[in-house]
Amino acid sequence: DGGITQSPKYLFRKEGQNVTLSCEQNLNHDAMYWYRQDPGQGLRLIYYSQIVNDFQKGDIAEGYSVSREKKESFPLTVTSAQKNPTAFYLCASSWDRMNYEQYFGPGTRLTVT
Amino acid sequence: QKEVEQDPGPLSVPEGAIVSLNCTYSNSAFQYFMWYRQYSRKGPELLMYTYSSGNKEDGRFTAQVDKSSKYISLFIRDSQPSDSATYLCAMSATNFGNEKLTFGTGTRLTIIP
């Protein structure tokens, strides 16, 4: 089955701790994206990557970091510098020239207390 | 003012009714217009996309774009309880992987059996 997997589904952390969210795809897509979804707000882009070892900041990159060492994997680290980390995080991928057709993972709900 | 405005609802309609969902936008550079459906606690999935103006039909779904009015719509005919979900509009100026999608906040739809 082709698709995107995110783990874990629910994550709880104490304030001040870094946490890494996993995203893996086996669709052979070039581009991968990380979004954050909060109630009453649209999806907001955190980071995106078009090719391995290259990634770009999105609209709300502060307090987050990513890596793209393999085409299939695009992990997101939420650092202690992120002021409001509690949110629903979504990973997506697409062909490079088809950004309109993004395939999303099931999401990770992060709660920081 | 947000680039994309979408009524958050919630919208409740009886089964079998025609549903109309809408978004307005301000950026005249947008050329790709998408509708994503998101079930509760899941990632969004692409429902339809339209390039430039006009109508596009897929089964019970019709997407309509009016670039002169900067207004897009999604119509659902013969609505079913399984259509109950949040519908997100999204837009992009190009189809390249480095072009971000701008999402609306989503409209929560409930179809009452």
Short mmCIF file of N, CA and C in Angstrom, two decimals, chain A:
data_model
loop_
_atom_site.label_atom_id
_atom_site.label_comp_id
_atom_site.label_asym_id
_atom_site.label_seq_id
_atom_site.Cartn_x
_atom_site.Cartn_y
_atom_site.Cartn_z
N ASP A 1 0.84 -1.20 0.00
CA ASP A 1 0.00 0.00 0.00
C ASP A 1 0.87 1.25 0.00
N GLY A 2 0.64 2.14 -0.98
CA GLY A 2 1.39 3.39 -0.99
C GLY A 2 0.73 4.42 -0.10
N GLY A 3 1.55 5.26 0.53
CA GLY A 3 0.95 6.28 1.36
C GLY A 3 1.97 6.97 2.23
N ILE A 4 1.45 7.77 3.15
CA ILE A 4 2.29 8.51 4.08
C ILE A 4 1.95 8.05 5.49
N THR A 5 2.95 7.79 6.25
CA THR A 5 2.74 7.41 7.64
C THR A 5 3.36 8.46 8.55
N GLN A 6 2.65 8.74 9.62
CA GLN A 6 3.14 9.64 10.65
C GLN A 6 3.05 8.92 11.98
N SER A 7 4.06 9.10 12.78
CA SER A 7 4.01 8.48 14.11
C SER A 7 4.67 9.41 15.12
N PRO A 8 4.20 9.34 16.37
CA PRO A 8 3.01 8.62 16.80
C PRO A 8 1.74 9.41 16.49
N LYS A 9 0.58 8.87 16.77
CA LYS A 9 -0.68 9.57 16.52
C LYS A 9 -0.91 10.64 17.59
N TYR A 10 -0.56 10.30 18.82
CA TYR A 10 -0.67 11.25 19.93
C TYR A 10 0.69 11.31 20.64
N LEU A 11 1.06 12.52 21.03
CA LEU A 11 2.35 12.72 21.67
C LEU A 11 2.19 13.75 22.78
N PHE A 12 2.73 13.42 23.94
CA PHE A 12 2.65 14.32 25.08
C PHE A 12 4.07 14.63 25.55
N ARG A 13 4.34 15.90 25.77
CA ARG A 13 5.66 16.31 26.21
C ARG A 13 5.54 17.41 27.26
N LYS A 14 6.57 17.51 28.05
CA LYS A 14 6.67 18.60 29.01
C LYS A 14 7.29 19.80 28.33
N GLU A 15 6.89 20.96 28.78
CA GLU A 15 7.45 22.21 28.26
C GLU A 15 8.97 22.20 28.44
N GLY A 16 9.69 22.69 27.43
CA GLY A 16 11.14 22.75 27.51
C GLY A 16 11.84 21.57 26.86
N GLN A 17 11.07 20.57 26.44
CA GLN A 17 11.66 19.40 25.80
C GLN A 17 11.51 19.50 24.29
N ASN A 18 12.54 19.08 23.57
CA ASN A 18 12.41 18.95 22.12
C ASN A 18 11.70 17.64 21.82
N VAL A 19 10.98 17.60 20.70
CA VAL A 19 10.30 16.38 20.30
C VAL A 19 10.35 16.27 18.78
N THR A 20 10.54 15.03 18.29
CA THR A 20 10.63 14.81 16.84
C THR A 20 9.45 14.00 16.36
N LEU A 21 8.79 14.52 15.33
CA LEU A 21 7.65 13.86 14.71
C LEU A 21 8.13 13.18 13.43
N SER A 22 7.69 11.94 13.26
CA SER A 22 8.14 11.16 12.12
C SER A 22 7.19 11.29 10.93
N CYS A 23 7.73 11.31 9.72
CA CYS A 23 6.94 11.29 8.49
C CYS A 23 7.69 10.48 7.45
N GLU A 24 7.02 9.45 6.94
CA GLU A 24 7.61 8.58 5.93
C GLU A 24 6.62 8.40 4.78
N GLN A 25 7.13 8.42 3.53
CA GLN A 25 6.25 8.19 2.38
C GLN A 25 6.91 7.18 1.44
N ASN A 26 6.06 6.35 0.84
CA ASN A 26 6.57 5.38 -0.14
C ASN A 26 5.92 5.60 -1.49
N LEU A 27 5.57 6.85 -1.78
CA LEU A 27 4.92 7.22 -3.04
C LEU A 27 5.94 7.68 -4.07
N ASN A 28 7.20 7.72 -3.67
CA ASN A 28 8.28 8.21 -4.55
C ASN A 28 8.11 9.68 -4.91
N HIS A 29 7.42 10.42 -4.05
CA HIS A 29 7.21 11.84 -4.31
C HIS A 29 8.49 12.63 -4.04
N ASP A 30 8.66 13.69 -4.84
CA ASP A 30 9.83 14.54 -4.65
C ASP A 30 9.65 15.51 -3.49
N ALA A 31 8.48 16.13 -3.44
CA ALA A 31 8.26 17.21 -2.48
C ALA A 31 7.56 16.70 -1.23
N MET A 32 7.97 17.24 -0.10
CA MET A 32 7.33 16.92 1.18
C MET A 32 7.13 18.20 1.96
N TYR A 33 6.09 18.19 2.79
CA TYR A 33 5.65 19.41 3.48
C TYR A 33 5.27 19.08 4.93
N TRP A 34 5.43 20.06 5.79
CA TRP A 34 4.90 19.98 7.15
C TRP A 34 3.97 21.16 7.37
N TYR A 35 2.77 20.84 7.88
CA TYR A 35 1.77 21.86 8.21
C TYR A 35 1.40 21.75 9.68
N ARG A 36 0.90 22.84 10.16
CA ARG A 36 0.31 22.87 11.49
C ARG A 36 -1.14 23.29 11.34
N GLN A 37 -2.04 22.61 12.06
CA GLN A 37 -3.47 22.94 11.99
C GLN A 37 -3.97 23.27 13.39
N ASP A 38 -4.51 24.45 13.56
CA ASP A 38 -5.09 24.90 14.82
C ASP A 38 -6.57 25.21 14.59
N PRO A 39 -7.40 25.06 15.62
CA PRO A 39 -8.83 25.35 15.46
C PRO A 39 -9.05 26.77 14.95
N GLY A 40 -9.92 26.90 13.96
CA GLY A 40 -10.25 28.23 13.43
C GLY A 40 -9.22 28.81 12.50
N GLN A 41 -8.17 28.05 12.21
CA GLN A 41 -7.14 28.54 11.29
C GLN A 41 -6.93 27.51 10.19
N GLY A 42 -6.58 27.98 9.04
CA GLY A 42 -6.26 27.07 7.95
C GLY A 42 -4.95 26.37 8.22
N LEU A 43 -4.60 25.44 7.37
CA LEU A 43 -3.31 24.79 7.48
C LEU A 43 -2.21 25.82 7.21
N ARG A 44 -1.22 25.84 8.07
CA ARG A 44 -0.12 26.78 7.89
C ARG A 44 1.16 26.00 7.65
N LEU A 45 1.90 26.42 6.64
CA LEU A 45 3.10 25.71 6.21
C LEU A 45 4.27 26.02 7.13
N ILE A 46 4.91 24.95 7.63
CA ILE A 46 6.07 25.11 8.52
C ILE A 46 7.36 25.04 7.71
N TYR A 47 7.53 23.94 7.00
CA TYR A 47 8.71 23.71 6.16
C TYR A 47 8.30 22.89 4.95
N TYR A 48 9.06 23.00 3.88
CA TYR A 48 8.88 22.11 2.76
C TYR A 48 10.23 21.77 2.15
N SER A 49 10.23 20.65 1.40
CA SER A 49 11.45 20.18 0.78
C SER A 49 11.11 19.64 -0.60
N GLN A 50 11.88 20.07 -1.58
CA GLN A 50 11.66 19.59 -2.94
C GLN A 50 12.58 18.44 -3.30
N ILE A 51 13.76 18.43 -2.70
CA ILE A 51 14.73 17.36 -2.99
C ILE A 51 15.50 17.02 -1.72
N VAL A 52 16.18 15.90 -1.78
CA VAL A 52 16.97 15.45 -0.63
C VAL A 52 18.04 16.48 -0.29
N ASN A 53 18.25 16.65 1.00
CA ASN A 53 19.27 17.58 1.53
C ASN A 53 18.98 19.04 1.24
N ASP A 54 17.73 19.35 0.91
CA ASP A 54 17.35 20.74 0.70
C ASP A 54 15.96 20.97 1.25
N PHE A 55 15.76 22.04 1.98
CA PHE A 55 14.45 22.37 2.50
C PHE A 55 14.35 23.88 2.69
N GLN A 56 13.13 24.36 2.70
CA GLN A 56 12.87 25.80 2.79
C GLN A 56 11.89 26.10 3.90
N LYS A 57 12.03 27.24 4.52
CA LYS A 57 11.10 27.66 5.55
C LYS A 57 9.76 28.04 4.94
N GLY A 58 8.72 27.71 5.66
CA GLY A 58 7.39 28.14 5.29
C GLY A 58 7.03 29.40 6.06
N ASP A 59 5.75 29.58 6.32
CA ASP A 59 5.28 30.81 6.96
C ASP A 59 5.56 30.87 8.45
N ILE A 60 5.67 29.70 9.09
CA ILE A 60 5.78 29.69 10.56
C ILE A 60 6.90 28.76 11.02
N ALA A 61 8.10 28.94 10.48
CA ALA A 61 9.21 28.03 10.74
C ALA A 61 9.89 28.23 12.10
N GLU A 62 9.67 29.36 12.74
CA GLU A 62 10.37 29.64 13.99
C GLU A 62 10.05 28.62 15.06
N GLY A 63 11.09 28.04 15.67
CA GLY A 63 10.90 27.05 16.71
C GLY A 63 10.81 25.62 16.20
N TYR A 64 10.97 25.46 14.89
CA TYR A 64 10.93 24.13 14.27
C TYR A 64 12.21 23.89 13.48
N SER A 65 12.56 22.61 13.30
CA SER A 65 13.65 22.26 12.40
C SER A 65 13.30 20.96 11.70
N VAL A 66 13.90 20.76 10.53
CA VAL A 66 13.64 19.56 9.73
C VAL A 66 14.94 19.03 9.14
N SER A 67 14.87 17.84 8.60
CA SER A 67 15.97 17.28 7.82
C SER A 67 15.38 16.46 6.69
N ARG A 68 16.13 16.31 5.61
CA ARG A 68 15.68 15.47 4.48
C ARG A 68 16.90 14.69 3.98
N GLU A 69 17.27 13.69 4.74
CA GLU A 69 18.44 12.89 4.38
C GLU A 69 18.09 11.78 3.39
N LYS A 70 16.84 11.40 3.37
CA LYS A 70 16.35 10.39 2.43
C LYS A 70 15.10 10.91 1.75
N LYS A 71 14.85 10.47 0.54
CA LYS A 71 13.69 10.93 -0.20
C LYS A 71 12.40 10.57 0.53
N GLU A 72 12.41 9.44 1.23
CA GLU A 72 11.20 8.92 1.84
C GLU A 72 10.87 9.57 3.18
N SER A 73 11.81 10.26 3.78
CA SER A 73 11.66 10.66 5.17
C SER A 73 11.85 12.17 5.37
N PHE A 74 11.00 12.76 6.20
CA PHE A 74 11.05 14.21 6.43
C PHE A 74 10.64 14.49 7.87
N PRO A 75 11.49 14.18 8.84
CA PRO A 75 11.12 14.37 10.25
C PRO A 75 11.12 15.84 10.65
N LEU A 76 10.21 16.17 11.55
CA LEU A 76 10.07 17.53 12.08
C LEU A 76 10.40 17.53 13.57
N THR A 77 11.29 18.43 13.97
CA THR A 77 11.59 18.59 15.39
C THR A 77 10.96 19.87 15.90
N VAL A 78 10.16 19.73 16.94
CA VAL A 78 9.56 20.88 17.60
C VAL A 78 10.47 21.21 18.78
N THR A 79 11.10 22.35 18.74
CA THR A 79 12.07 22.70 19.78
C THR A 79 11.41 23.46 20.92
N SER A 80 12.16 23.62 21.96
CA SER A 80 11.64 24.34 23.13
C SER A 80 11.45 25.83 22.83
N ALA A 81 11.98 26.29 21.71
CA ALA A 81 11.83 27.70 21.32
C ALA A 81 10.45 27.99 20.71
N GLN A 82 9.71 26.94 20.38
CA GLN A 82 8.37 27.14 19.81
C GLN A 82 7.43 27.53 20.95
N LYS A 83 6.82 28.71 20.83
CA LYS A 83 6.05 29.27 21.94
C LYS A 83 4.75 28.53 22.21
N ASN A 84 4.08 28.09 21.17
CA ASN A 84 2.78 27.40 21.33
C ASN A 84 2.79 26.10 20.54
N PRO A 85 3.48 25.08 21.04
CA PRO A 85 3.67 23.87 20.24
C PRO A 85 2.46 22.94 20.20
N THR A 86 1.52 23.09 21.10
CA THR A 86 0.36 22.20 21.11
C THR A 86 -0.47 22.44 19.87
N ALA A 87 -0.61 21.40 19.02
CA ALA A 87 -1.32 21.53 17.75
C ALA A 87 -1.41 20.17 17.09
N PHE A 88 -2.12 20.14 15.98
CA PHE A 88 -2.22 18.97 15.11
C PHE A 88 -1.25 19.18 13.97
N TYR A 89 -0.28 18.26 13.80
CA TYR A 89 0.75 18.41 12.78
C TYR A 89 0.51 17.42 11.64
N LEU A 90 0.54 17.94 10.45
CA LEU A 90 0.27 17.14 9.26
C LEU A 90 1.45 17.18 8.32
N CYS A 91 1.82 16.01 7.83
CA CYS A 91 2.87 15.87 6.84
C CYS A 91 2.20 15.56 5.50
N ALA A 92 2.75 16.06 4.42
CA ALA A 92 2.18 15.80 3.10
C ALA A 92 3.30 15.63 2.09
N SER A 93 2.96 15.05 0.95
CA SER A 93 3.93 14.92 -0.13
C SER A 93 3.23 15.09 -1.47
N SER A 94 4.00 15.39 -2.49
CA SER A 94 3.43 15.54 -3.84
C SER A 94 4.53 15.37 -4.86
N TRP A 95 4.13 15.17 -6.12
CA TRP A 95 5.08 15.29 -7.20
C TRP A 95 5.47 16.76 -7.29
N ASP A 96 6.66 17.01 -7.78
CA ASP A 96 7.17 18.37 -7.76
C ASP A 96 6.32 19.33 -8.59
N ARG A 97 5.80 18.87 -9.70
CA ARG A 97 5.00 19.76 -10.54
C ARG A 97 3.50 19.54 -10.35
N MET A 98 3.15 18.99 -9.21
CA MET A 98 1.73 18.76 -8.92
C MET A 98 1.46 19.13 -7.47
N ASN A 99 1.85 20.30 -7.08
CA ASN A 99 1.70 20.67 -5.67
C ASN A 99 0.24 20.75 -5.25
N TYR A 100 -0.68 20.83 -6.26
CA TYR A 100 -2.10 20.91 -5.93
C TYR A 100 -2.63 19.57 -5.42
N GLU A 101 -1.94 18.47 -5.76
CA GLU A 101 -2.39 17.16 -5.31
C GLU A 101 -1.45 16.66 -4.23
N GLN A 102 -1.68 17.12 -3.03
CA GLN A 102 -0.86 16.72 -1.91
C GLN A 102 -1.53 15.57 -1.18
N TYR A 103 -0.74 14.58 -0.85
CA TYR A 103 -1.21 13.43 -0.09
C TYR A 103 -0.79 13.65 1.36
N PHE A 104 -1.78 13.60 2.23
CA PHE A 104 -1.51 13.88 3.64
C PHE A 104 -1.44 12.60 4.46
N GLY A 105 -0.61 12.67 5.48
CA GLY A 105 -0.59 11.60 6.47
C GLY A 105 -1.74 11.76 7.44
N PRO A 106 -1.87 10.84 8.39
CA PRO A 106 -2.99 10.88 9.35
C PRO A 106 -2.81 11.92 10.44
N GLY A 107 -1.63 12.51 10.54
CA GLY A 107 -1.42 13.57 11.53
C GLY A 107 -0.91 13.07 12.87
N THR A 108 -0.25 13.98 13.58
CA THR A 108 0.19 13.74 14.96
C THR A 108 -0.34 14.87 15.82
N ARG A 109 -1.05 14.48 16.87
CA ARG A 109 -1.55 15.52 17.80
C ARG A 109 -0.55 15.64 18.94
N LEU A 110 0.09 16.78 19.02
CA LEU A 110 1.10 17.04 20.04
C LEU A 110 0.50 17.90 21.14
N THR A 111 0.67 17.46 22.36
CA THR A 111 0.23 18.24 23.52
C THR A 111 1.44 18.49 24.41
N VAL A 112 1.71 19.75 24.66
CA VAL A 112 2.82 20.14 25.53
C VAL A 112 2.26 20.84 26.75
N THR A 113 2.65 20.34 27.91
CA THR A 113 2.13 20.92 29.16
C THR A 113 3.26 21.40 30.06
#
